[in-house]
Structures are given as structure tokens and as C-alpha cells.
Short mmCIF file of C-alpha atoms in Angstrom, two decimals:
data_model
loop_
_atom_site.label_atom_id
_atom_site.label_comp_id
_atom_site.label_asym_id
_atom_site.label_seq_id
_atom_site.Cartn_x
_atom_site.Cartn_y
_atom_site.Cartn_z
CA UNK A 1 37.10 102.85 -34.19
CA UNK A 2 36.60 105.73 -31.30
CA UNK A 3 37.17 104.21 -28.02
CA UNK A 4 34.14 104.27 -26.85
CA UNK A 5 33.03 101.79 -29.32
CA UNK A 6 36.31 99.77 -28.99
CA UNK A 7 34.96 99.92 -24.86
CA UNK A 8 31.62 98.91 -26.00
CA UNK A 9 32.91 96.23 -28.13
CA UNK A 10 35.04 94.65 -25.37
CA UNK A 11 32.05 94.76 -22.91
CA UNK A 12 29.91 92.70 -24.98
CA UNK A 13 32.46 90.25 -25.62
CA UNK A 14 33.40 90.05 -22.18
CA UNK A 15 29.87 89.89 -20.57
CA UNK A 16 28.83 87.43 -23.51
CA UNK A 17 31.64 84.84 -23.10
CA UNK A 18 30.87 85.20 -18.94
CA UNK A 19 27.48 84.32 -19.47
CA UNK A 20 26.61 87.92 -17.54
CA UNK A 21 23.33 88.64 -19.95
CA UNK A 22 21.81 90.35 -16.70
CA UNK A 23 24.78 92.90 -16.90
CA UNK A 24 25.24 92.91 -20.40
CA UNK A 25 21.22 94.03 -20.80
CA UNK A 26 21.91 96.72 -18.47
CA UNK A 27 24.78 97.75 -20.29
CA UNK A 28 23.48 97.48 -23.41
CA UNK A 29 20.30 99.71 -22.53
CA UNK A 30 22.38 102.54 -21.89
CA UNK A 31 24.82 102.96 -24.62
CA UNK A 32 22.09 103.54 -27.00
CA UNK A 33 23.47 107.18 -27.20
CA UNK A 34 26.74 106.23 -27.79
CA UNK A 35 26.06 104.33 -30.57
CA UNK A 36 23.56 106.56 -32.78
CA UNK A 37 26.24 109.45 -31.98
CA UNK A 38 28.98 106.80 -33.79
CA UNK A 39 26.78 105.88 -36.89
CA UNK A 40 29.44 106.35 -39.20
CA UNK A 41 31.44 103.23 -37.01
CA UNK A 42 28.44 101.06 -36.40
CA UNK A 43 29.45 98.79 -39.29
CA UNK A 44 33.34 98.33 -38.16
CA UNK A 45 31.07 96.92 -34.90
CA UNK A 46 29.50 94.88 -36.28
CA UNK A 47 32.03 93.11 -38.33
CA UNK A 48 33.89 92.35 -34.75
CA UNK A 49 31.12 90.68 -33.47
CA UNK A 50 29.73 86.92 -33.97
CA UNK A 51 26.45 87.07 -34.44
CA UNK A 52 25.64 83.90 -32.57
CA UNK A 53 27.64 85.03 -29.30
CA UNK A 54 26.65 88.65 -29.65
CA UNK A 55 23.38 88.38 -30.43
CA UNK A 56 22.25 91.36 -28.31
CA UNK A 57 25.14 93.97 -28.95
CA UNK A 58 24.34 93.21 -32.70
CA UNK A 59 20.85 93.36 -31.78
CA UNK A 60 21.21 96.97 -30.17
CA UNK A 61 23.77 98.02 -33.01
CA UNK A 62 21.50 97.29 -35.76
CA UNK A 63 18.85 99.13 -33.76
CA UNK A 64 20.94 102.02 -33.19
CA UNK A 65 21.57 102.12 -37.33
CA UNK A 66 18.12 102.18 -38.07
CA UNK A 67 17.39 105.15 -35.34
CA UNK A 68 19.58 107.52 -36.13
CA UNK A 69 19.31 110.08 -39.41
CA UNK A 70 19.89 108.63 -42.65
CA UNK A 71 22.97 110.76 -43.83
CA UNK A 72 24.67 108.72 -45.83
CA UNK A 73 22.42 107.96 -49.15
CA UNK A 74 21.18 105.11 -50.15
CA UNK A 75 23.82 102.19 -49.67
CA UNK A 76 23.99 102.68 -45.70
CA UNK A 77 20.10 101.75 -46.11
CA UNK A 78 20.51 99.17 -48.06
CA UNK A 79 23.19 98.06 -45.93
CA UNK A 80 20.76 98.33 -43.13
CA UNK A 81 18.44 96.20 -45.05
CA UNK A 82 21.14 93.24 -45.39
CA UNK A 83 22.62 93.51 -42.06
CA UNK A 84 19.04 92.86 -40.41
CA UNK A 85 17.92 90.49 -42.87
CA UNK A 86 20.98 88.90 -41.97
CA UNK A 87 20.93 88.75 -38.48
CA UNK A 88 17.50 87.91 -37.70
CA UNK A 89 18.19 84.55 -39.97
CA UNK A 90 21.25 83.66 -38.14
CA UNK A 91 21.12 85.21 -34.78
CA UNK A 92 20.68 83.08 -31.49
CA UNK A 93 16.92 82.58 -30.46
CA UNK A 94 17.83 82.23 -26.59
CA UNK A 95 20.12 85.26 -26.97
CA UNK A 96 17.07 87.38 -28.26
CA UNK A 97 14.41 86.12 -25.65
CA UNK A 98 16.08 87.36 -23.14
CA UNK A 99 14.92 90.94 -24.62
CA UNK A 100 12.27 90.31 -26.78
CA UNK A 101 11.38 93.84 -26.62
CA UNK A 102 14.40 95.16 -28.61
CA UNK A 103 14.07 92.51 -30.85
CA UNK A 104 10.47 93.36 -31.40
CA UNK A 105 12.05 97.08 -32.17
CA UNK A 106 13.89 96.05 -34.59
CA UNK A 107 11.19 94.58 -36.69
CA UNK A 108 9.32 97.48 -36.26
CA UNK A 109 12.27 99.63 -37.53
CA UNK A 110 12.58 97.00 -40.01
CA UNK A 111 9.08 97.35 -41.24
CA UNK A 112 8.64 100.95 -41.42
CA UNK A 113 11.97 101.01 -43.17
CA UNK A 114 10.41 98.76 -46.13
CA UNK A 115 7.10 100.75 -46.25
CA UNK A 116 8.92 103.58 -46.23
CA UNK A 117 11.29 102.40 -49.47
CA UNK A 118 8.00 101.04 -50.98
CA UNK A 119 9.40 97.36 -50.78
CA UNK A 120 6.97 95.41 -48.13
CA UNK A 121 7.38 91.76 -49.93
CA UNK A 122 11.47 92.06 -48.99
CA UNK A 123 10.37 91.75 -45.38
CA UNK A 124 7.79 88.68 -45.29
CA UNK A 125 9.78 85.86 -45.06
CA UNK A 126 11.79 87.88 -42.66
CA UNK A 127 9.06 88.62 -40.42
CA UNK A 128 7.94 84.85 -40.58
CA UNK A 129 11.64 83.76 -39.49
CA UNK A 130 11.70 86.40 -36.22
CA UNK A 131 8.12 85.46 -35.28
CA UNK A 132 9.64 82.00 -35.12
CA UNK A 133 12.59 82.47 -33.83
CA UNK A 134 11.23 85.08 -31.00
CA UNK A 135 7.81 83.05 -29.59
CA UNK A 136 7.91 79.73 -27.42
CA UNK A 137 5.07 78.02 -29.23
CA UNK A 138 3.69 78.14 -32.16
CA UNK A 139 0.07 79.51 -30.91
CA UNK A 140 1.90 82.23 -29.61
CA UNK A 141 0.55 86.11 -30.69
CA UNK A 142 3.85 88.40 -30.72
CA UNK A 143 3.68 92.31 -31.67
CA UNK A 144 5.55 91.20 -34.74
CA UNK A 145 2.64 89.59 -35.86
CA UNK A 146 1.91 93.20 -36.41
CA UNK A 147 4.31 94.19 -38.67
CA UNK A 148 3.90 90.74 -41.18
CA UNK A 149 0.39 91.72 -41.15
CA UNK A 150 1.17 95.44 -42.03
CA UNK A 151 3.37 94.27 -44.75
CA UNK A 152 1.14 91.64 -46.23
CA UNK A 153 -1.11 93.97 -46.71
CA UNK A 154 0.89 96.67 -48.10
CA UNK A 155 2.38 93.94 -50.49
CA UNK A 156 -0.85 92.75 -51.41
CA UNK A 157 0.41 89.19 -50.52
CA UNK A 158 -2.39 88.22 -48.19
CA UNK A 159 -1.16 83.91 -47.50
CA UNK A 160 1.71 84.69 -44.94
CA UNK A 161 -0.63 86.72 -42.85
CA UNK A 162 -3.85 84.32 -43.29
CA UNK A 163 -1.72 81.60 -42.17
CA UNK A 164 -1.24 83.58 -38.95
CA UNK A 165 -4.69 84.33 -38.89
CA UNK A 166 -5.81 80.95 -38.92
CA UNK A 167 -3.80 80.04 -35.73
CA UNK A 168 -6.18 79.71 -32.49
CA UNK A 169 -4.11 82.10 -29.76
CA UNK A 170 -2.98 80.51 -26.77
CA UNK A 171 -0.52 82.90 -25.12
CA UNK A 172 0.85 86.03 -25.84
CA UNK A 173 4.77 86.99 -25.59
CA UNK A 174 5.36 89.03 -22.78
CA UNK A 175 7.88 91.35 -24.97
CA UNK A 176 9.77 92.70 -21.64
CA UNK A 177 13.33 92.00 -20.34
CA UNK A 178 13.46 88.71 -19.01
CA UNK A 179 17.26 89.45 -16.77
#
């Protein structure tokens, strides 16, 4: 692993097991660059990390995968694919309120990843479990909303997004920073 991802790995371990999520936002925010420039790496990061401590370096890792160029062929993709699926089952809901906007990102990446590949009914039940895991209450409209709706109707699988439908809107999550 280059050093700067061996740096960037110790950070988020450090700042995680501190409780510093103010810092560790900050930090996070800017080594997007650093990250898409070490695509080829991204997974050895990944594999160092526990998903329920590092929710948010995984979070901007798997982010950074899905934003730089596909170069690789079709098993980085797919590996894409799994790693999100993956992490938005098992990551830590407090973890990813606290920047509900990247998380928000990455379903958007997610989504226009699967309409992209021409497989929208891989990301329902995915969709579902972020909306969950992302909103305070169940009345509440997130963008992701957005993307199960997209991909219902792309899948021609209308019931996942009429059940969201059918929900009377009480709040709205504010998808910005919260540290």
C-alpha cells in the first residue's frame, strides 16, 4: 500500500477509536484526491478497515471507487457492486448520520451504476435498507427516496416505491454534515 494510503488508513483508525468524527469529517473531505489517484489500492483499504468502526473512511473509499474511471474491466465493478451492497447492510447508522450527504452519494453512485449495467432490481432492497438506516423516522423523505424510485421504475417493480409513496411526509433529512 503507498504511504499515503497507509497515512490515510492510520488517521481513520486513530480519529475513529478517539471518537474525533469532527476531525475525521474534515479529514476525510479532503483526501478524496488521494484516494481516486490510488484506485488500484482502494480494496487493500478497505480490507484494513471494520466496517462498523470505520464507517466513514469506508464510506468515502467506496465513494472514491465508484468516482474514478473504470479501468479495470468488469470484476472491479462488480466488486464495487458487493463492496457497497455490503457495507450499506452492515455499516453503523450513527456513523453515517453524521454525513448523510456522502452517504446519500453513494447511493446515487450506486444507482447510476445499476442503470448503467442494466440491473435496477439488484439495488431495491438496498435502497430500502440505506433509507432506513440513514432517516430518524420513518415519515422521513430522504434524496434516496430518489434513487429507489428511479430504480423501481426502471425495474418495472413498482411495490417498494408505492410503499414509499403511501407514507404521509413529516420531515425531510437535512443531508448536510452534522460535525
Amino acid at each position: 500500500m503507498a504511504s499515503a494510503l497507509e497515512q490515510f488508513v492510520n488517521t481513520v483508525r486513530t480519529l475513529s477509536s478517539h471518537g474525533n468524527f469532527r476531525e475525521l469529517c474534515e479529514y476525510l473531505s479532503k483526501s478524496s484526491e488521494v484516494l481516486v489517484k490510488n484506485t488500484q489500492h482502494l480494496d487493500n483499504v478497505l480490507e484494513t478497515l471494520d466496517i462498523q468502526q470505520h464507517s466513514l473512511g469506508i464510506l468515502t473509499v467506496l465513494c472514491a471507487k465508484f468516482s474514478a474511471p473504470a479501468t479495470t474491466g468488469n470484476n472491479a465493478q462488480d466488486n464495487r457492486f458487493t463492496q457497497t451492497q455490503e457495507f450499506i447492510l452492515n455499516c453503523n447508522g450513527e456513523h453515517i448520520r453524521l454525513a448523510p450527504d456522502t452517504f446519500a452519494e453513494l447511493c446515487h453512485l450506486l444507482t447510476n451504476y445499476l442503470v448503467e449495467q442494466k440491473q435496477p432490481l439488484k439495488g431495491i432492497c438496498i435502497l430500502e435498507k440505506a433509507i432506513s438506516k440513514l432517516r430518524l423516522f420513518d415519515s422521513q423523505l430522504t434524496s434516496i427516496h430518489a434513487d429507489l424510485c428511479q430504480l423501481c421504475v426502471v425495474a418495472k417493480c413498482f411495490k417498494p416505491a408505492l410503499k414509499l409513496i403511501d407514507i404521509d411526509i413529516t420531515g425531510i433529512c437535512q443531508e448536510v454534515s452534522y460535525i
